[in-house]
């Protein structure tokens, strides 16, 4: 089937197999490989992207379901001149990433959290990130990164 | 001003936060054009004879490029009665064992085709329970008379505890857990027209992987190039190469096409090696004044279905580190590894040392409870004292340096131990439903305990930039930043003019790689030595250019330039000038660091838990940690390693267990079932700093990769038990799930 999906501000039109998952559309059809696959049960959140501005796990969305919608991945966060999004910058400043595999999904989930709750507490950040797994950081610095990006004191 | 010890944001990050890493499944290398996709057909049964395998339907399915079984493989596998085949031939020994390989044009076709491979299994009794395995009633391997893969039950000294006023003994399970890096295993490979195999592999050790591949494929190591791209976590479970990698290299040669493989998470949880998996019987004895006189540790290591690191290395480290931070006059350890019909056990963050620490730290609490003394006090009485280092333990470890009491006092002070004890008493007195528990663990561990060396090469390029090639193979630790900081400090060259390369066997032919918290102390030390050699040579060249004696020139590291000593106005020469004058061979030093002496990081953790006595739910409220690994190069990544270690240690204490039913079916084989720790189950971490150097390497550093994992597990477990101590609870197995905790409360109340 043919799908038309706006990805990172650019319209994409592609012929795909019906069962194509959105994450594979991004990775394999478009070559946007930042979004990762970390499980097969919608548990880990490594594939988190924004669909019409809200975070979804793109391993559990068909490309067909995104037909006619807007998708944002971490590749689409950086500005035209290469300036980092505040969440990207905060992840680096706070050492909120180590191996980097969960990071694109974690950053997109964090963008979504702050859109819904611009001034969260550390505990609210933890609860909002429950669906995104990280094996390296112990989450402490990820929470700090979201706090920094929210413009609040990191230690809350 | 020196950059050492200052907070430096990682140079690795920019790519990872903008376009994402280049993990193996992301690679779009031209050599991989037209690659076929691979999936292993895995055993769904723990123990069975393979009757027949019918691949005819699979071979005719749309998109199939190849379907292969053990009968197709023309490469020899590990000899010996317990050798692990590349693909199972006559018998399967664990759920997840690879039996066949399917290659298709499109990845979505893989699962369809794998289903068509018709394998006839004739089930055998599954050996899951350790005692069942030890009994040898059912043997995993023909031609053996026992399932024991290593070690033996030593005859113990009957008099070991004769002079003890108090002796406590207990059997404790250190459960099997899944390493579960966020990136599962993956590989991509292609044979070139030059007859060489290039494999991109998610590995911690490209050079070891190359040798495994060459050995498995029966080719010269020079024929194989392994490249570790960005690796999405390893935690010990990506050391070297697994059998799947050899099969993929073989299959690529067979079909004459590049091959890509990226396993599913369910495969990962059953077919990537697991960690821990020991049963301990601890016996501890001493005097009522708190002095411990004797300790005995009997270990039964579950090795899983094939003897990998679980057969020898893991219990070996447990044996070595058994006495922990204590000066116990008499220590006895016996270890046995036994094969079971479960996923093979190998290294996982700590690899034998967390198990040793968990055993002795639980034992110290059991002893303290028996004599009615505060667990902190019992530890203080028995610590090895600072003036006793270097200290050789009865188990044969030679500890370098340690300040064990200082570490414990630091966390107790930072945590407010006395106030917490008062709060605990207040709640108990008031009959609060939610009780408070305080858990202490003091630990020492061994890093770079493998005894192997490491390589490092430093080049100063003609434009004055520096390129370093390290044998270490970081995958999240931030080592590129740490090594660039070291070189920047040594050469006076800014960090953005320094490039660190690793993980390509053509660039770094001889190396060991990353595990055992070895990378900074070995990979860093060897780069320092290579840097020293480069500077020595540069001094002569600079002297020549400055028309001075080498003895009279010096490197001004503030300016990154050479000058005549004491005459900074007398002209300088830059690194670029020196490199340009170095001649055809360039300005370079390539060093092998072979004089490896292990180091012994240590620390103390205090965990504060709340336990709801109605539901049995234990929640970690605080964890306060000293993890002393000597001088810190970059506090950013040093703290990051501690955070990650704390989380994985807490996970073992409270949540995670890779479990099997009696027939050997894994019951936690997806991330929906395996209780991988999340952000909501952890508090903010409270880190207390200490830095006691070692004399055993030029940098004075010890390893920090695993330390916090080792301390946190027993601290949290001890805290859960401590919360219920007033009810008479003395022990709760890990993970301390609500059901287990509730059961312990109930048993205590009913006097069981």
Coordinates of C-alpha atoms in Angstrom, one line a residue, chain A residues 17 19-25 27-28 31-41 43-46 73-78 82 84 87-104 107 122-123 125-141 143-144 154-155, chain B residues 7 9-10 12-14 16-21 23 25-28 106-109 112 177-184 230-233 235 262 264-267 348-349 475-478 636-641 643-645 647-648 651 656 669-672 674 676-686:
Chain A
X17 CA 4.0 -3.9 2.7
X19 CA 2.3 -5.1 7.8
X20 CA 5.2 -2.6 7.9
X21 CA 5.7 -1.1 11.3
X22 CA 6.3 2.6 11.7
X23 CA 9.7 1.9 13.2
X24 CA 10.8 -0.1 10.2
X25 CA 9.3 2.5 7.9
X27 CA 14.6 2.9 9.8
X28 CA 14.6 0.8 6.6
X31 CA 17.0 5.4 6.5
X32 CA 16.4 7.3 9.7
X33 CA 18.2 4.8 12.0
X34 CA 18.3 6.8 15.3
X35 CA 15.0 5.2 16.4
X36 CA 15.9 1.8 17.8
X37 CA 14.2 -1.5 18.4
X38 CA 14.9 -2.9 21.9
X39 CA 12.2 -5.5 22.5
X40 CA 9.2 -7.2 21.0
X41 CA 6.6 -6.5 23.6
X43 CA 8.1 -2.6 26.9
X44 CA 11.4 -0.7 26.4
X45 CA 10.5 2.5 24.6
X46 CA 13.7 2.6 22.5
X73 CA 12.2 11.5 15.5
X74 CA 15.3 12.6 17.3
X75 CA 16.8 13.5 13.9
X76 CA 14.1 16.1 13.6
X77 CA 14.8 17.8 16.9
X78 CA 18.0 19.6 15.9
X82 CA 22.5 22.4 13.9
X84 CA 20.5 21.4 19.8
X87 CA 16.3 18.3 25.8
X88 CA 19.2 17.1 23.7
X89 CA 21.5 19.6 25.3
X90 CA 20.4 18.6 28.8
X91 CA 20.9 14.9 28.1
X92 CA 24.6 15.6 27.3
X93 CA 25.1 18.2 30.0
X94 CA 23.7 15.9 32.7
X95 CA 25.3 12.7 31.3
X96 CA 21.9 11.3 30.8
X97 CA 23.2 8.7 28.3
X98 CA 25.9 6.1 28.2
X99 CA 25.7 3.5 25.4
X100 CA 23.1 5.7 23.7
X101 CA 20.8 3.0 22.5
X102 CA 17.8 4.0 24.6
X103 CA 18.6 7.7 24.1
X104 CA 16.6 8.7 21.0
X107 CA 14.7 12.0 24.5
X122 CA 11.7 14.6 39.8
X123 CA 9.2 12.0 41.0
X125 CA 9.6 12.6 35.7
X126 CA 10.3 9.1 37.0
X127 CA 6.7 8.1 36.7
X128 CA 6.3 9.5 33.3
X129 CA 9.4 7.6 32.0
X130 CA 8.3 4.3 33.4
X131 CA 7.8 3.0 29.9
X132 CA 11.3 3.8 28.7
X133 CA 14.0 1.4 29.9
X134 CA 17.7 2.2 30.2
X135 CA 20.3 -0.3 31.4
X136 CA 23.3 2.0 31.7
X137 CA 22.4 5.2 33.6
X138 CA 20.3 4.0 36.5
X139 CA 17.9 6.9 35.4
X140 CA 19.3 9.4 37.9
X141 CA 20.9 11.6 35.2
X143 CA 15.8 12.6 35.4
X144 CA 18.3 15.4 35.9
X154 CA 18.2 19.8 38.6
X155 CA 18.0 18.6 42.2
Chain B
X7 CA 33.8 17.6 34.9
X9 CA 30.9 16.5 29.1
X10 CA 31.4 13.5 26.9
X12 CA 30.8 10.8 22.4
X13 CA 27.4 12.4 23.0
X14 CA 26.8 14.7 20.0
X16 CA 24.2 9.8 19.9
X17 CA 21.7 12.6 20.7
X18 CA 21.3 14.0 17.1
X19 CA 21.5 11.2 14.5
X20 CA 21.8 8.2 16.9
X21 CA 24.6 5.8 17.3
X23 CA 24.8 0.2 16.1
X25 CA 21.6 -2.9 12.7
X26 CA 22.1 0.7 11.6
X27 CA 25.0 0.1 9.3
X28 CA 24.5 0.9 5.7
X106 CA 13.5 -9.5 3.6
X107 CA 13.5 -9.5 7.4
X108 CA 9.8 -9.9 7.7
X109 CA 10.0 -13.3 5.9
X112 CA 7.4 -17.0 8.5
X177 CA 19.6 -12.7 36.2
X178 CA 19.6 -11.5 32.6
X179 CA 22.2 -8.9 31.5
X180 CA 19.7 -7.4 29.1
X181 CA 21.7 -4.7 27.4
X182 CA 19.2 -2.4 25.6
X183 CA 20.8 -3.4 22.3
X184 CA 20.4 -7.1 21.8
X230 CA 28.7 1.5 18.5
X231 CA 27.7 -1.1 21.0
X232 CA 24.4 -0.7 22.9
X233 CA 25.6 -2.0 26.2
X235 CA 27.7 -5.8 30.8
X262 CA 19.7 -8.8 14.8
X264 CA 14.7 -10.4 19.0
X265 CA 14.4 -9.5 22.7
X266 CA 12.8 -12.9 23.5
X267 CA 15.8 -14.6 21.8
X348 CA 27.5 -10.2 34.1
X349 CA 28.6 -6.9 35.7
X475 CA 30.4 0.8 24.8
X476 CA 28.9 3.5 26.9
X477 CA 31.6 4.1 29.6
X478 CA 32.8 7.3 28.1
X636 CA 30.9 12.9 35.0
X637 CA 31.5 9.4 33.8
X638 CA 32.8 8.1 37.1
X639 CA 29.5 9.0 38.7
X640 CA 27.7 7.6 35.7
X641 CA 29.3 4.2 36.2
X643 CA 24.7 5.1 39.0
X644 CA 24.4 2.3 36.5
X645 CA 26.0 -0.1 38.9
X647 CA 20.6 0.3 39.5
X648 CA 21.7 -3.1 38.4
X651 CA 17.5 -4.7 40.5
X656 CA 15.0 -9.3 38.7
X669 CA 11.5 -14.6 28.4
X670 CA 10.1 -11.2 27.3
X671 CA 10.5 -7.8 28.7
X672 CA 6.8 -7.9 29.6
X674 CA 11.2 -10.0 33.1
X676 CA 13.8 -5.0 34.2
X677 CA 14.2 -2.2 36.7
X678 CA 12.5 1.1 35.7
X679 CA 12.9 4.8 36.8
X680 CA 10.0 4.5 39.3
X681 CA 11.6 1.7 41.3
X682 CA 14.8 3.7 42.1
X683 CA 15.4 6.7 44.2
X684 CA 17.9 9.5 43.5
X685 CA 21.4 8.2 44.4
X686 CA 23.5 9.8 47.1

